[in-house]
C-alpha positions as a LaTeX table, in Angstrom:
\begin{tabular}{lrrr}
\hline
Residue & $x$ (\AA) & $y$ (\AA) & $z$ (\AA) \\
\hline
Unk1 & $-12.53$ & $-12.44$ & 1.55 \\
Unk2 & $-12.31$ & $-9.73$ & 4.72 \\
Unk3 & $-13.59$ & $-6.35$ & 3.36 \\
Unk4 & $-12.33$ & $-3.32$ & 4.56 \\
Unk5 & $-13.98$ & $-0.75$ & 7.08 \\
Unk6 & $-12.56$ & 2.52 & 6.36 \\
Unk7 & $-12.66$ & 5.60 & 8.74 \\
Unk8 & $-11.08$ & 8.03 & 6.60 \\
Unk9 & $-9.16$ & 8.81 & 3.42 \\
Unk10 & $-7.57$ & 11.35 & 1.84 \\
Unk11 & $-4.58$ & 11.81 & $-0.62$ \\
Unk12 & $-2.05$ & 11.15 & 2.41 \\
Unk13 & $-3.43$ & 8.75 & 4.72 \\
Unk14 & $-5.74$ & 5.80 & 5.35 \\
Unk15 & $-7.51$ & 5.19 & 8.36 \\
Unk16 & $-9.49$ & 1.79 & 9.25 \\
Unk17 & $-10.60$ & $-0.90$ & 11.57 \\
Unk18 & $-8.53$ & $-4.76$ & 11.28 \\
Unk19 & $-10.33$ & $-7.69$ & 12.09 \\
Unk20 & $-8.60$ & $-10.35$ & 14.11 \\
Unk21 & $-7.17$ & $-12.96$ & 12.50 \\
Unk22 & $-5.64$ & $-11.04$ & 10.04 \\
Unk23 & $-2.34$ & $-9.44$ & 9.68 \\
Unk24 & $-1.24$ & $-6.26$ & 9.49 \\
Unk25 & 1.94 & $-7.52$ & 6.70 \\
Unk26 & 2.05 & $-10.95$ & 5.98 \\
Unk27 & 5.01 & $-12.55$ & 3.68 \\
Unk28 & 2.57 & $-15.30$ & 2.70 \\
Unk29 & 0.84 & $-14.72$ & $-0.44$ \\
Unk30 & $-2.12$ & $-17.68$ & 0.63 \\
Unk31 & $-3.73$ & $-15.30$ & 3.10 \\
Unk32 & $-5.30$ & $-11.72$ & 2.53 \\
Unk33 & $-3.55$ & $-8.94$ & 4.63 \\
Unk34 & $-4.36$ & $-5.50$ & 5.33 \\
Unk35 & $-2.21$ & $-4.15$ & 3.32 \\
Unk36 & $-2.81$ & $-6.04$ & 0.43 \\
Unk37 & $-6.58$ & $-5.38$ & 0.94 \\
Unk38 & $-5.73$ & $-1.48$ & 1.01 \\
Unk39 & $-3.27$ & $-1.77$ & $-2.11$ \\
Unk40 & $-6.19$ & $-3.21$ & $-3.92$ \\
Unk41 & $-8.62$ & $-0.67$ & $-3.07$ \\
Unk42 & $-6.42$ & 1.79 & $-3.61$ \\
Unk43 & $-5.85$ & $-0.09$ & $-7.49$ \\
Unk44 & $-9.57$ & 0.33 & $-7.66$ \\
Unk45 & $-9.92$ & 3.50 & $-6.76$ \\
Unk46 & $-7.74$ & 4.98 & $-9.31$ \\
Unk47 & $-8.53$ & 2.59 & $-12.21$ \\
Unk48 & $-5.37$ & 1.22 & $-12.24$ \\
Unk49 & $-5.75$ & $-2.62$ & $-11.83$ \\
Unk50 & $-3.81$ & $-3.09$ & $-14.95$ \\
Unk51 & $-1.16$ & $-5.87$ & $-14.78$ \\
Unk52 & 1.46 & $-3.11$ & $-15.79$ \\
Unk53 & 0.67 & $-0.81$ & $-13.53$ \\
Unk54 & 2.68 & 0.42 & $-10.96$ \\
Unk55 & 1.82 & $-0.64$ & $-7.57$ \\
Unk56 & 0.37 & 1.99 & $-5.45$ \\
Unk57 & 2.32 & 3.34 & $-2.52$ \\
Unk58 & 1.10 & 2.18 & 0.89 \\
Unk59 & 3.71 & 2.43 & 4.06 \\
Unk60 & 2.92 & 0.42 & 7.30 \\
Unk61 & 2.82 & 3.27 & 10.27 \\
Unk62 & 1.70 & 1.31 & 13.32 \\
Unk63 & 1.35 & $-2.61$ & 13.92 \\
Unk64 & $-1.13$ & $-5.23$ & 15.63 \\
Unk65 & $-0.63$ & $-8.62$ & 16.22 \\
Unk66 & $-2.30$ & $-10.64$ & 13.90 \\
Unk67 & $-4.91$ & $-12.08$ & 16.63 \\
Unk68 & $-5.78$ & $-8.30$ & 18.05 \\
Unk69 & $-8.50$ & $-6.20$ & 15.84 \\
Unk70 & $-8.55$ & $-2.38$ & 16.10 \\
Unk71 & $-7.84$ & 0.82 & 14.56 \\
Unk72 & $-4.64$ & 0.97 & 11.98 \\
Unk73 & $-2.91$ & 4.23 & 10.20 \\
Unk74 & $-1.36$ & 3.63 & 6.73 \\
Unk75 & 0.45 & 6.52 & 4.84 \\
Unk76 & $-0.18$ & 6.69 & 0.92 \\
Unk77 & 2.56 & 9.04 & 0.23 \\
Unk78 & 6.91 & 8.95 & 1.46 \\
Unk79 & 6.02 & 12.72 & 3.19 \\
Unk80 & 3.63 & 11.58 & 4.89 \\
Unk81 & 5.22 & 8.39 & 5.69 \\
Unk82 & 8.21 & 10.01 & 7.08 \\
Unk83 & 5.60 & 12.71 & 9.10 \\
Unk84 & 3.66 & 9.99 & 10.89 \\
Unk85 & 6.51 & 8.03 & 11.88 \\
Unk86 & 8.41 & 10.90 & 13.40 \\
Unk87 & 5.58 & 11.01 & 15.38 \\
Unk88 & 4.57 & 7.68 & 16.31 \\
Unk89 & 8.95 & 7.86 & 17.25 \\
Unk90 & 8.33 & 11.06 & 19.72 \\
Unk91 & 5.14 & 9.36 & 21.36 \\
Unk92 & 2.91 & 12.27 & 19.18 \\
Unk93 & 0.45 & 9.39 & 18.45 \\
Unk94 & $-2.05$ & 8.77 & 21.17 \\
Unk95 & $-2.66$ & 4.74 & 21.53 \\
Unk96 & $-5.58$ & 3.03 & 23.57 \\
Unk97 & $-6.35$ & 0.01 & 23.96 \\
Unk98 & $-9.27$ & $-2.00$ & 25.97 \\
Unk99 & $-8.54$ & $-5.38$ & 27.04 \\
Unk100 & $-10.50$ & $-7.90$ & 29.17 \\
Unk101 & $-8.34$ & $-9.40$ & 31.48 \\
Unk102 & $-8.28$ & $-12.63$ & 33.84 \\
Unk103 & $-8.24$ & $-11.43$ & 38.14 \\
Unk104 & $-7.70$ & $-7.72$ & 38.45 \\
Unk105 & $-5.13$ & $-5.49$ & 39.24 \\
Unk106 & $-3.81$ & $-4.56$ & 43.02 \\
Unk107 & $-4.16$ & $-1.07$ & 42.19 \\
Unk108 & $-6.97$ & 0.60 & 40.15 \\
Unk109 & $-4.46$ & 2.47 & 37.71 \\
Unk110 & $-1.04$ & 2.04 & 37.83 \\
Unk111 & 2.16 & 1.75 & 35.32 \\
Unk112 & 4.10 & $-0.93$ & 34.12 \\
Unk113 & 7.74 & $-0.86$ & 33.11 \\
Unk114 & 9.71 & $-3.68$ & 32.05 \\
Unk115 & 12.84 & $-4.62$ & 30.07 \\
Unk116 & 11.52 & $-7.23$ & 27.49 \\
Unk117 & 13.30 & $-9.16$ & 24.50 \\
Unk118 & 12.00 & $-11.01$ & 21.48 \\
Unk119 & 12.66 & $-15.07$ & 20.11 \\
Unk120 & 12.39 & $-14.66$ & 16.44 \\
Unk121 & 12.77 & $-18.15$ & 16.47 \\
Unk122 & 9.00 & $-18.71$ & 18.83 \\
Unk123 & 7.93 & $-15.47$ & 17.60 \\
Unk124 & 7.17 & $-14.80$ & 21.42 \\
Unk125 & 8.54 & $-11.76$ & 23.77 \\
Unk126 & 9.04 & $-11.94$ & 27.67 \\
Unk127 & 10.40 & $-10.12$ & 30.50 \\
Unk128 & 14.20 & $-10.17$ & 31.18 \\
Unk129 & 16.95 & $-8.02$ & 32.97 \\
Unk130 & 18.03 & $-4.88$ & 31.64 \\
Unk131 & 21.50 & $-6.25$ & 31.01 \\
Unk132 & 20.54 & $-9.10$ & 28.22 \\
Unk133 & 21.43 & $-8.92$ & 25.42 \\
Unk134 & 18.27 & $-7.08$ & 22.72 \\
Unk135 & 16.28 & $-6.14$ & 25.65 \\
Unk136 & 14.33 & $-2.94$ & 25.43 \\
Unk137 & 12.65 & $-1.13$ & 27.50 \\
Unk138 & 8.45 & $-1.32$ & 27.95 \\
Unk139 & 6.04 & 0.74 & 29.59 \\
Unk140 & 2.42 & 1.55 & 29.54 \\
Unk141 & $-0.65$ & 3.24 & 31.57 \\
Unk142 & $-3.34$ & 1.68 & 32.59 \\
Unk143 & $-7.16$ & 1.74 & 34.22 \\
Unk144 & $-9.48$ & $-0.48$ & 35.41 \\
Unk145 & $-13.20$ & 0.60 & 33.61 \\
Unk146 & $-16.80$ & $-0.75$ & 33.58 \\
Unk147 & $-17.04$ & $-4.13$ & 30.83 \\
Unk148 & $-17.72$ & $-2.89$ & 27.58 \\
Unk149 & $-20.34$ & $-5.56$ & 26.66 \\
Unk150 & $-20.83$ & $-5.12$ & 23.28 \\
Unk151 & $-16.82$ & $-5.06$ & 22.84 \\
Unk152 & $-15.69$ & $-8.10$ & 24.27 \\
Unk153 & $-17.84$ & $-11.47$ & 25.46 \\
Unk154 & $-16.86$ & $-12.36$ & 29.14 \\
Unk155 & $-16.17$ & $-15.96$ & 29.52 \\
Unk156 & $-18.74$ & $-18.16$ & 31.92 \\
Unk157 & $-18.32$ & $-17.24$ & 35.71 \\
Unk158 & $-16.06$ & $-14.14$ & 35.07 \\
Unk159 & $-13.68$ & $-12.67$ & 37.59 \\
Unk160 & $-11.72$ & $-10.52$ & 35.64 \\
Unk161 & $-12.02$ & $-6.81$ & 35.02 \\
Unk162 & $-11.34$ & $-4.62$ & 31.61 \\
Unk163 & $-8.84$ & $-2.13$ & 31.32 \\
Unk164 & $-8.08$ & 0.49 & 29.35 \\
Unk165 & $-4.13$ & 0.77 & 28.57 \\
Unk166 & $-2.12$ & 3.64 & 26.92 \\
Unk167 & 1.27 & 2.92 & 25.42 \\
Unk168 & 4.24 & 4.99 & 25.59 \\
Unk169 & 6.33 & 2.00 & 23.44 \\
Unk170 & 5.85 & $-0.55$ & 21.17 \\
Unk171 & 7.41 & $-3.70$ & 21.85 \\
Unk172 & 6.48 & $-7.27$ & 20.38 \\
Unk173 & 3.22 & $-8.69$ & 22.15 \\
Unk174 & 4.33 & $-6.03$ & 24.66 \\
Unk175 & 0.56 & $-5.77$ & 26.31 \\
Unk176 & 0.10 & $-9.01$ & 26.77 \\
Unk177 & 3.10 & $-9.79$ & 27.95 \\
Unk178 & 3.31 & $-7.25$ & 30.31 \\
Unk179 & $-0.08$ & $-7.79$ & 31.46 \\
Unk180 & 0.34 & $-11.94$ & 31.80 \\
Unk181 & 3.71 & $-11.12$ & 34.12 \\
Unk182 & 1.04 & $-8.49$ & 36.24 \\
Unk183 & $-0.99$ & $-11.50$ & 37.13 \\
Unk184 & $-3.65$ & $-10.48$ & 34.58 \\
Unk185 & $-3.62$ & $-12.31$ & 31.38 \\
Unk186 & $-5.71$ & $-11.14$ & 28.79 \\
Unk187 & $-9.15$ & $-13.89$ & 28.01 \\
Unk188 & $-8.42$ & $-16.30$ & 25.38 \\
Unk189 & $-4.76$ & $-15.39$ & 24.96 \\
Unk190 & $-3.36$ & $-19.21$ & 25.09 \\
Unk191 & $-0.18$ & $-17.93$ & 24.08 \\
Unk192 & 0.45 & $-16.38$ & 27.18 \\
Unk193 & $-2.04$ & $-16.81$ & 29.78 \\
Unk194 & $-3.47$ & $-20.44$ & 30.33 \\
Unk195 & $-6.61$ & $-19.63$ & 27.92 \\
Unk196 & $-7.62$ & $-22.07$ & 25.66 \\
Unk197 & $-6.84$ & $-21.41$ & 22.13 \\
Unk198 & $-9.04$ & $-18.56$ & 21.14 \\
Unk199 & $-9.02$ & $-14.92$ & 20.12 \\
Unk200 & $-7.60$ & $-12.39$ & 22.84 \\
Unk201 & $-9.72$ & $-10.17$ & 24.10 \\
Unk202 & $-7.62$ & $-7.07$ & 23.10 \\
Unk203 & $-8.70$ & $-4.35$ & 20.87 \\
Unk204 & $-7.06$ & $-0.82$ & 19.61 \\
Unk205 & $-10.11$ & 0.89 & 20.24 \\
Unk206 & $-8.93$ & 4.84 & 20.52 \\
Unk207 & $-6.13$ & 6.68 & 18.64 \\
Unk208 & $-5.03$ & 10.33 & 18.26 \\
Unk209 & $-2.31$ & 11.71 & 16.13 \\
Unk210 & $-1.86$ & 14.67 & 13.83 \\
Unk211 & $-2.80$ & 15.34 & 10.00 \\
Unk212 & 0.84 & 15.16 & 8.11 \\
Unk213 & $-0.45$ & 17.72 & 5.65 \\
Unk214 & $-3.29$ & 20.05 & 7.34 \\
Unk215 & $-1.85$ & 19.43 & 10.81 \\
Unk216 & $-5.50$ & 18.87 & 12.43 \\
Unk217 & $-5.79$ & 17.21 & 15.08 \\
Unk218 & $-7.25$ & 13.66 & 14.22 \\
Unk219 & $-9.02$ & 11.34 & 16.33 \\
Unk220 & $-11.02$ & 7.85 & 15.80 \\
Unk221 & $-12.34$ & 5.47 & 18.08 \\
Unk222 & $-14.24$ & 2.13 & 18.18 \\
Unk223 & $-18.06$ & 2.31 & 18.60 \\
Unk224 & $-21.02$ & $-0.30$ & 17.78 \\
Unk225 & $-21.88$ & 1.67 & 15.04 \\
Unk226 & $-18.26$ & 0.85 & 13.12 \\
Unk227 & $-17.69$ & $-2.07$ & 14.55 \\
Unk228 & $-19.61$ & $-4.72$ & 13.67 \\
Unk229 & $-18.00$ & $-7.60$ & 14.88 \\
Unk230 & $-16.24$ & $-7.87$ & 18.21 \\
Unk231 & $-12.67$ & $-7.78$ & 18.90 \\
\hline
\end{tabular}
């Protein structure tokens, strides 16, 4: 049973690290998700574990793909709820990613903008014209940066480079998608680079948003000393 790795609670919100492998909101009742986990420790916490108690309020603010570890925000109450996703909507929350990538980029830094769409049927995204039908739009900010060793293990006889990505959307599999049509799929992502079948080496390592309540400025980010295991 995964155990959670808080980095802050209060009242309002809930702050912590996924593992990958698990998902953020699973329909299937055979595997644990994270916000089942949180729902129970939030049962603990207030001695209600009852079978007639009522379940305790927990709303999804932010998502990562099941295989991708990194920092999450859940809301515990509708205000904040509603506070936090206003944000997230006007691009108030501050998203960063670090991903170890296969080749490297022509440029150092650059942006990427595409028009992607989504096959609920594969449960994949891709790139597509701006004129078919459920495409949206996708862009993020990226920069090449020294290999965080104790993040991600490079592969035997790497050639690749790490980046560090900001998003300004949040599309399906949007970075690596985005990054596999740049020419720079992300290590062990064999669903769309030509990796093996593995764990991408993609991680939410960096977010910034405001408090829904005290209005503070809040900011976490991934370090050995919370993160145990690597992404």
């Amino acid at each position: 049973m995964a155990t959670l790795n808080i980095l802050y609670e209060d009242p309002h919100i809930l702050v912590c690290v996924k593992p990958h492998g698990i998902a953020t909101q699973s329909k299937s009742i055979r595997y644990p998700d994270m916000v089942s986990l949180i729902k129970n420790h939030l049962a603990k916490s207030s001695g209600s574990r009852n079978p007639g108690s009522a379940e305790p309020y927990l709303a999804v603010i932010h998502r990562l793909d099941q295989p991708v570890a990194g920092i999450l925000v859940f809301a515990k109450t509708p205000a904040a709820a509603k506070d936090l996703n206003k944000q997230l909507q006007n691009q108030g929350f501050g998203k960063y990613y670090r991903a170890l990538v296969a080749n490297t980029p022509s440029t150092k830094e650059g942006t990427l903008e595409n028009y992607m769409v989504k096959d609920a049927r594969t449960n994949t995204s891709r790139i597509c014209s701006a004129k078919e039908n459920g495409s949206k739009i996708a862009r993020l900010h990226y920069d090449t940066v020294p290999v965080t060793d104790w993040l991600f293990t490079a592969p035997a006889a790497f050639h690749g480079t790490e980046l560090e990505i900001h998003l300004d959307t949040g599309r399906h599999h949007q970075i690596r998608v985005q990054l596999a049509h740049l020419g720079t799929p992300i290590c062990g992502d064999h669903k769309y680079g030509k990796a093996e079948r593995g764990t991408p080496a993609l991680c939410s390592y960096h977010i910034d948003f405001v408090h829904p309540v005290s209005g503070k400025e809040m900011t976490y980010e991934i370090s050995p000393r919370n993160f145990e295991t690597e992404c």
